[in-house]
Coordinates of C-alpha atoms in Angstrom, one line a residue:
M1494 CA 0.0 0.0 0.0
S1495 CA 1.4 3.4 -0.9
S1496 CA 1.6 6.2 1.6
K1497 CA -0.4 9.4 1.3
V1498 CA 1.7 12.5 1.2
Y1499 CA 0.3 15.8 2.2
F1500 CA 1.9 19.1 1.3
A1501 CA 1.3 22.8 0.8
D1502 CA 3.1 25.2 -1.4
I1503 CA 4.9 28.2 0.1
Y1504 CA 2.5 30.7 -1.4
S1505 CA -0.1 32.4 0.7
K1506 CA -2.9 34.9 0.2
F1507 CA -3.8 37.8 2.4
G1508 CA -5.3 36.4 5.6
D1509 CA -4.0 32.9 4.9
N1510 CA -0.5 32.1 6.1
L1511 CA 1.7 29.0 6.2
L1512 CA 0.7 28.1 9.7
D1513 CA -3.0 28.2 8.7
K1514 CA -2.1 25.8 5.8
F1515 CA -0.3 23.5 8.3
E1516 CA -3.4 23.4 10.5
R1517 CA -5.5 22.4 7.5
L1518 CA -2.9 19.7 6.6
L1519 CA -3.2 18.3 10.2
C1520 CA -7.0 18.0 9.8
A1521 CA -6.7 16.4 6.3
S1522 CA -4.2 13.9 7.6
G1523 CA -6.7 12.3 9.9
L1524 CA -5.1 13.5 13.1
D1525 CA -8.5 14.4 14.4
D1526 CA -9.6 10.8 14.3
I1527 CA -7.1 9.9 17.1
D1528 CA -8.4 9.9 20.7
F1529 CA -6.0 12.2 22.6
Q1530 CA -8.3 12.8 25.6
D1531 CA -6.2 12.7 28.8
K1532 CA -3.3 10.9 27.0
F1533 CA 0.3 11.9 27.1
V1534 CA 1.5 12.8 23.6
A1535 CA 5.2 13.0 22.7
V1536 CA 6.0 15.2 19.8
K1537 CA 9.4 14.1 18.6
L1538 CA 11.3 16.8 16.8
H1539 CA 14.8 18.0 16.2
F1540 CA 15.6 20.9 18.5
G1541 CA 18.5 21.9 16.2
E1542 CA 22.2 22.1 16.6
W1543 CA 23.5 25.6 17.6
G1544 CA 24.1 27.7 14.5
N1545 CA 22.2 25.3 12.2
M1546 CA 19.0 26.3 10.6
S1547 CA 17.7 22.9 9.4
F1548 CA 15.2 22.1 12.0
L1549 CA 11.4 22.5 12.4
R1550 CA 10.6 26.1 13.3
H1551 CA 8.9 26.4 16.7
Q1552 CA 5.8 28.0 15.2
Y1553 CA 4.9 24.8 13.5
A1554 CA 5.5 22.7 16.7
K1555 CA 3.2 25.2 18.5
V1556 CA 0.4 24.7 15.9
L1557 CA 0.7 20.9 16.2
C1558 CA 0.8 21.0 20.0
D1559 CA -2.1 23.4 20.2
H1560 CA -4.1 21.2 17.8
I1561 CA -3.5 18.1 20.0
K1562 CA -4.2 20.0 23.3
K1563 CA -7.6 21.2 21.9
R1564 CA -8.5 17.5 21.7
G1565 CA -7.5 16.8 25.3
G1566 CA -4.0 15.6 24.8
K1567 CA -1.2 16.3 27.3
V1568 CA 1.6 17.3 24.9
F1569 CA 5.4 17.4 25.5
L1570 CA 8.3 17.9 23.2
T1571 CA 11.1 15.4 23.0
D1572 CA 14.4 14.9 21.1
A1573 CA 17.3 12.5 21.2
N1574 CA 20.8 13.3 22.3
T1575 CA 23.6 12.8 19.8
L1576 CA 26.6 10.5 20.0
Y1577 CA 28.9 13.0 18.1
P1578 CA 30.5 15.9 20.0
G1579 CA 28.4 19.0 20.1
F1580 CA 25.7 20.9 22.0
R1581 CA 23.3 18.0 22.1
G1582 CA 25.5 15.2 23.6
N1583 CA 23.8 15.3 27.0
A1584 CA 20.4 16.4 28.4
V1585 CA 21.5 19.6 30.1
D1586 CA 23.4 21.0 27.1
H1587 CA 20.7 19.8 24.8
L1588 CA 18.0 21.8 26.6
S1589 CA 20.3 24.8 26.6
C1590 CA 20.8 24.5 22.9
A1591 CA 17.0 24.1 22.4
A1592 CA 16.5 27.3 24.4
L1593 CA 19.1 29.2 22.3
N1594 CA 17.5 28.1 19.1

């Protein structure tokens, strides 16, 4: 069975921004069919390495978390430490790096 892929182009009209489009993608994906009521929900993302720009912008994570919280979910963000040297090699430095980003 092939996977469904949802996407939105980067163009927007007055009164309709990329975060609005992302919210519509969440609805179209079937996320609303999941029972989140009173359940812990981990949102795994990449907090980003210091000085690197290739990670999910926090505005999108907020839209996702708010969407789940409206449906009764208890959301928390999570990431994984790295094995290579850097700012994300342990939990304390990892959280500091996330705060900086």
